[in-house]
Short mmCIF file of C-alpha atoms in Angstrom, two decimals:
data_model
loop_
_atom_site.label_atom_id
_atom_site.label_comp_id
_atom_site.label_asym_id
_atom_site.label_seq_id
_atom_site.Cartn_x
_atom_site.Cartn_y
_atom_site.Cartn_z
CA UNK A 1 125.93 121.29 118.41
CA UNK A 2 122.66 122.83 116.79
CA UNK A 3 122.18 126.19 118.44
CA UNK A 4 119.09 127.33 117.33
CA UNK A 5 118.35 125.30 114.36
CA UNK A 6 115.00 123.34 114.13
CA UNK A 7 115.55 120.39 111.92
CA UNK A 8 118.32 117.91 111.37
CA UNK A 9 118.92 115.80 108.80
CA UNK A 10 120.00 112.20 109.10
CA UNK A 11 120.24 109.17 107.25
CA UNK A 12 118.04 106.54 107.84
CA UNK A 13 119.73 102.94 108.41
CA UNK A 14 119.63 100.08 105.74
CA UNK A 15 117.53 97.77 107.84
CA UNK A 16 113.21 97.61 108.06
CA UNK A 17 112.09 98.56 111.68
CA UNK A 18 108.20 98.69 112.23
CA UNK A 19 108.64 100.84 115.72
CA UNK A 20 111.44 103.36 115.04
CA UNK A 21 111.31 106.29 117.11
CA UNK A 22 113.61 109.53 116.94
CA UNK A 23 114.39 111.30 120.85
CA UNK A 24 115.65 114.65 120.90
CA UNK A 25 117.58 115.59 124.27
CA UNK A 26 118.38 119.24 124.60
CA UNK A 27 121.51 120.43 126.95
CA UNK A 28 118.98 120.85 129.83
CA UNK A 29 117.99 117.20 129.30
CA UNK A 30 114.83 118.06 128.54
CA UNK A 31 113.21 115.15 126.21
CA UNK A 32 111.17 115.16 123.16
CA UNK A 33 110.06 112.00 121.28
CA UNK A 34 108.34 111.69 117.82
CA UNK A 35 106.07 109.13 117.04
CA UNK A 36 106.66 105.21 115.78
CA UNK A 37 107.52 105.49 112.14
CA UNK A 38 108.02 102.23 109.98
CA UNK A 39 111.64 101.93 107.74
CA UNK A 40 111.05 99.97 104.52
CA UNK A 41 113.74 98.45 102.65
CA UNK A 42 114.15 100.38 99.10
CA UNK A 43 112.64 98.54 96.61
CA UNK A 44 113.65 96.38 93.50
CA UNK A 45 112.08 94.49 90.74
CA UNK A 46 112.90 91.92 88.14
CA UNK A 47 112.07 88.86 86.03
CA UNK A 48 109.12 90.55 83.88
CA UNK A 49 107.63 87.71 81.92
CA UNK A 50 105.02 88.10 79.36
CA UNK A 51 103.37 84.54 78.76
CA UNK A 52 100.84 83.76 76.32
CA UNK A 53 99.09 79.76 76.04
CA UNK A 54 100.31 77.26 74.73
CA UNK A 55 100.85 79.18 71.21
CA UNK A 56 102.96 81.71 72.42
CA UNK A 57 101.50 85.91 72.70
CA UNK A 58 97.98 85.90 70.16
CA UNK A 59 96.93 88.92 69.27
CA UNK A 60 92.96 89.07 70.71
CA UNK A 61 93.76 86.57 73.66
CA UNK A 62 94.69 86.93 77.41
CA UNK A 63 98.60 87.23 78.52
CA UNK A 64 99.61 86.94 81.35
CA UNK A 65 102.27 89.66 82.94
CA UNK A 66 104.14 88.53 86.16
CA UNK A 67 107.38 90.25 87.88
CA UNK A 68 109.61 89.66 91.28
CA UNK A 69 109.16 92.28 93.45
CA UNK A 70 110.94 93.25 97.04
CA UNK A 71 110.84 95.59 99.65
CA UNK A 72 109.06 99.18 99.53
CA UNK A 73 107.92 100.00 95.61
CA UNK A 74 104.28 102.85 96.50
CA UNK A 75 101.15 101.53 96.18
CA UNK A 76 100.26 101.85 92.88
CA UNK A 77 101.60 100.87 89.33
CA UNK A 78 101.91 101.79 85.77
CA UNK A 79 102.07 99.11 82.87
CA UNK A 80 102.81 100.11 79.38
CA UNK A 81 103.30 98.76 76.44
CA UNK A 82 106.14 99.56 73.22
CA UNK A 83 105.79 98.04 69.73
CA UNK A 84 108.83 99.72 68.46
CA UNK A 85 112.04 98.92 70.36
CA UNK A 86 111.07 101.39 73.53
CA UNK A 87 110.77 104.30 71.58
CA UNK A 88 106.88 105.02 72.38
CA UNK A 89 105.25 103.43 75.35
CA UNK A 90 101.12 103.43 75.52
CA UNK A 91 98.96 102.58 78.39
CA UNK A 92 97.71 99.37 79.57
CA UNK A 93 96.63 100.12 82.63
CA UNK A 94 97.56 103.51 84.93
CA UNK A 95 97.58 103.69 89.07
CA UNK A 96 96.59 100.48 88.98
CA UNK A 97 96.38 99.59 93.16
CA UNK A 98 98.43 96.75 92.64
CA UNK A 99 98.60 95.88 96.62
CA UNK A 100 101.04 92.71 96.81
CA UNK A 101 100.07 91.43 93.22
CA UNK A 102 102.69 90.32 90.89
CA UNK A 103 100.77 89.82 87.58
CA UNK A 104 98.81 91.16 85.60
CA UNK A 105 96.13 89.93 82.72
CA UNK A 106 96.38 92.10 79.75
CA UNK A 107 94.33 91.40 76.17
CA UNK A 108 96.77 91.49 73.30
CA UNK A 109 95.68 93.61 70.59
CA UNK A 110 95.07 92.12 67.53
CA UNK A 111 97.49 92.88 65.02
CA UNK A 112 100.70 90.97 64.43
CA UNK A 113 104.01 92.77 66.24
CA UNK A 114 108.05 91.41 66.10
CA UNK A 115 108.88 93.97 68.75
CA UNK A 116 106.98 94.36 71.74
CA UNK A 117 107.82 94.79 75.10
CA UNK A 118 106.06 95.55 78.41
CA UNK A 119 107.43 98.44 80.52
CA UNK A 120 105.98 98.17 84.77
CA UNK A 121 106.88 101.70 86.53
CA UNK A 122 105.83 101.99 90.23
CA UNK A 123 104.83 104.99 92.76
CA UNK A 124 108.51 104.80 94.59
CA UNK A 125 110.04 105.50 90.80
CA UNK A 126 111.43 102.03 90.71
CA UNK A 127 110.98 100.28 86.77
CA UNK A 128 111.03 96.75 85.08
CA UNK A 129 111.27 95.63 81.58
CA UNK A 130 110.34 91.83 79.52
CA UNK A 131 112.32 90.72 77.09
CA UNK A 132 110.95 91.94 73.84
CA UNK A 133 108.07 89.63 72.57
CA UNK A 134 106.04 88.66 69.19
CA UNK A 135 102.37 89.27 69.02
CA UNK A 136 101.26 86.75 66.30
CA UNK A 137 97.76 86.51 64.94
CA UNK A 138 95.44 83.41 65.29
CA UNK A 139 96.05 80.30 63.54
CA UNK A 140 95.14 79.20 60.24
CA UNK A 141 92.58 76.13 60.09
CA UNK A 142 92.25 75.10 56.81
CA UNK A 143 90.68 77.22 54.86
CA UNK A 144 88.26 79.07 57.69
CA UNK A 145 90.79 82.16 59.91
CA UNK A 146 90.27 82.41 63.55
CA UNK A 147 89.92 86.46 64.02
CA UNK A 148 89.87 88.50 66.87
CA UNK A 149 85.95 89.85 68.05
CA UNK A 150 84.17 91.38 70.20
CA UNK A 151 80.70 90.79 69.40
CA UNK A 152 79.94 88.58 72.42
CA UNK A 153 77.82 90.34 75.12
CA UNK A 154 77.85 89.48 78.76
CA UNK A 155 74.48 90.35 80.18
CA UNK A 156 73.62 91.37 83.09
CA UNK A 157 77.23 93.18 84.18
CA UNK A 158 78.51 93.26 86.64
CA UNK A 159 77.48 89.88 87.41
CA UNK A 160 76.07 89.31 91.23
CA UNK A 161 75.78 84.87 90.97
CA UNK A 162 74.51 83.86 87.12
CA UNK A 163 74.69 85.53 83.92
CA UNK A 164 74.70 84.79 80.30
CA UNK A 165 77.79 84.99 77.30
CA UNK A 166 75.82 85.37 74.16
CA UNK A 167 78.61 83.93 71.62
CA UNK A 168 77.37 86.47 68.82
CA UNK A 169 78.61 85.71 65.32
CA UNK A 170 80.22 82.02 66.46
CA UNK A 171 78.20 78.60 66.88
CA UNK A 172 78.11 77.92 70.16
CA UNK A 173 78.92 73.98 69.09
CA UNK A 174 82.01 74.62 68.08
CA UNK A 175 82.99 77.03 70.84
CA UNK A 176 85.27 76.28 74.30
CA UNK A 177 84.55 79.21 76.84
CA UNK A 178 87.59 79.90 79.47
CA UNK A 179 87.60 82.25 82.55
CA UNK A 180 90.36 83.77 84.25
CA UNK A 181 90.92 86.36 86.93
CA UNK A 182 93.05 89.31 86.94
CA UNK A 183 96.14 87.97 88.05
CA UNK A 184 95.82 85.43 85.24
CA UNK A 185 94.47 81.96 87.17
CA UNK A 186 92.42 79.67 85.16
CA UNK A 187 89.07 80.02 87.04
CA UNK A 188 87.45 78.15 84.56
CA UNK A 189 86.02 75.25 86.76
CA UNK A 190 84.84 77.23 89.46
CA UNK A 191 81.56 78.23 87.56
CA UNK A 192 79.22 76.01 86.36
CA UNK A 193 78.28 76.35 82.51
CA UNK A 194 75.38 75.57 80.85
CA UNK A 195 74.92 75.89 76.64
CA UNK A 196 72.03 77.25 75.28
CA UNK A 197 71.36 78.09 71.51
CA UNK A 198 73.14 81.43 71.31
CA UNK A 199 75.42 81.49 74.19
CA UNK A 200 76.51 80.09 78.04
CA UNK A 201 74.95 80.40 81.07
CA UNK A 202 77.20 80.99 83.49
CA UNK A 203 77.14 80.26 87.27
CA UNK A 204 79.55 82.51 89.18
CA UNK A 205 78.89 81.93 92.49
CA UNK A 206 81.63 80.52 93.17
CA UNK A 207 83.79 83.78 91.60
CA UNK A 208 85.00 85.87 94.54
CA UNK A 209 84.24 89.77 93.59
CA UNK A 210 86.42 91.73 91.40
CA UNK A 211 87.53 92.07 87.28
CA UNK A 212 87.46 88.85 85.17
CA UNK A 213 88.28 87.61 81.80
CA UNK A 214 86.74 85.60 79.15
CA UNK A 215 87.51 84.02 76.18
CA UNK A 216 85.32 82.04 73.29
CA UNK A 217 87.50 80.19 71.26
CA UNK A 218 86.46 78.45 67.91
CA UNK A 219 86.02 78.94 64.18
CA UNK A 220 85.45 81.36 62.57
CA UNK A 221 86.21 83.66 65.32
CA UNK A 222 88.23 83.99 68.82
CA UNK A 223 85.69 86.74 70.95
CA UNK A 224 87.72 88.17 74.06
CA UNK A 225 86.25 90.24 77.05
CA UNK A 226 85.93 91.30 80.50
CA UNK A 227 83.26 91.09 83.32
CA UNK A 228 82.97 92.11 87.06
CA UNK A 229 81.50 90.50 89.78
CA UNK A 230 80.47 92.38 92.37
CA UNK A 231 77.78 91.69 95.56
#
């Protein structure tokens, strides 16, 4: 009995319905309906992974962040990032629309850490933590030190089908350029590249639009950066 009261409260059933529809039936039998609703399942995440290449997490290159997700977690996410045991978090990326992605492609910075770990927190509140990881900085070779840049230029961006990488500081002969997109795939021989004196020419083409990565690797220097592609 609810004489005179105008809400009700009621708890929604454990199990996803994409047509659920509350009737109200007053002593008269007179009918009211609402409209369709959807139920989602609450949501729940685990298995953060931070992976590096083949060298583990290096400070100046790309990682790659993945996570299992399931069920109903908002539509947009927060990644951060502690260096000190989850005392202090800071941002890698905030309200990031996320849709149905489960990774992320996030530039280590470059300096050498023992405790990091990576901290995802979605709209519905629900959170996910790696393991804690190293950061190491880039490999000795011989006597020359591979150091983290950022004195290649991509020109124009955004990119609409070609564009050029000028390398910068770093001989172009000695350099190996690799693309990837923001979930972290190797899109490196979709687009065609061409070497010139001071740089690539890059065909992308073949790149469908959104944020992508790239990275110049060789002595004395490892350059890192980001490009869109939009049409």
């Amino acid at each position: 009995t609810v004489s005179g009261a105008s809400s009700y409260s009621w708890t929604v059933p454990n199990s996803p319905t994409m047509r659920g529809l509350v009737r109200v039936r007053d002593a008269n039998g007179v009918l009211a309906s609402s409209g369709k609703f959807e139920v989602l399942l609450p949501g729940s995440i685990s298995g953060v992974v931070v992976t590096g290449g083949s060298d583990g997490v290096v400070g100046g290159s790309p990682v790659t962040i993945t996570w299992l997700a399931s069920g109903y977690l908002g539509n947009t996410l927060d990644i951060d990032v502690s260096y000190d045991g989850l005392q202090t978090w800071s941002t890698i990326t905030h309200g990031w629309a996320y849709s149905s992605a489960t990774s992320y492609v996030w530039i280590a910075p470059d300096t050498a850490q023992s405790d990091a770990s990576i901290r995802l927190t979605f709209t519905a509140g629900v959170m996910g933590y790696s393991y804690p990881f190293s950061i190491t900085l880039p490999a000795q070779a011989d006597v020359a030190v591979a150091t983290s840049h950022s004195d290649a230029t991509v020109w124009p961006n955004p990119v609409s089908s070609h564009a050029f990488i000028r390398c910068g500081e770093m001989s172009v002969a000695s350099s190996q350029l690799s693309l990837h997109d923001i979930t972290g795939r190797d899109v490196t021989a979709l687009v065609l590249q061409v070497p010139s004196a001071d740089g690539f020419e890059i065909d992308a083409t073949r790149l469908v639009p959104g944020v992508y990565f790239y990275s110049l690797s060789g002595l004395p220097k490892v350059s890192t950066g980001q490009f869109v592609v939009a049409r």
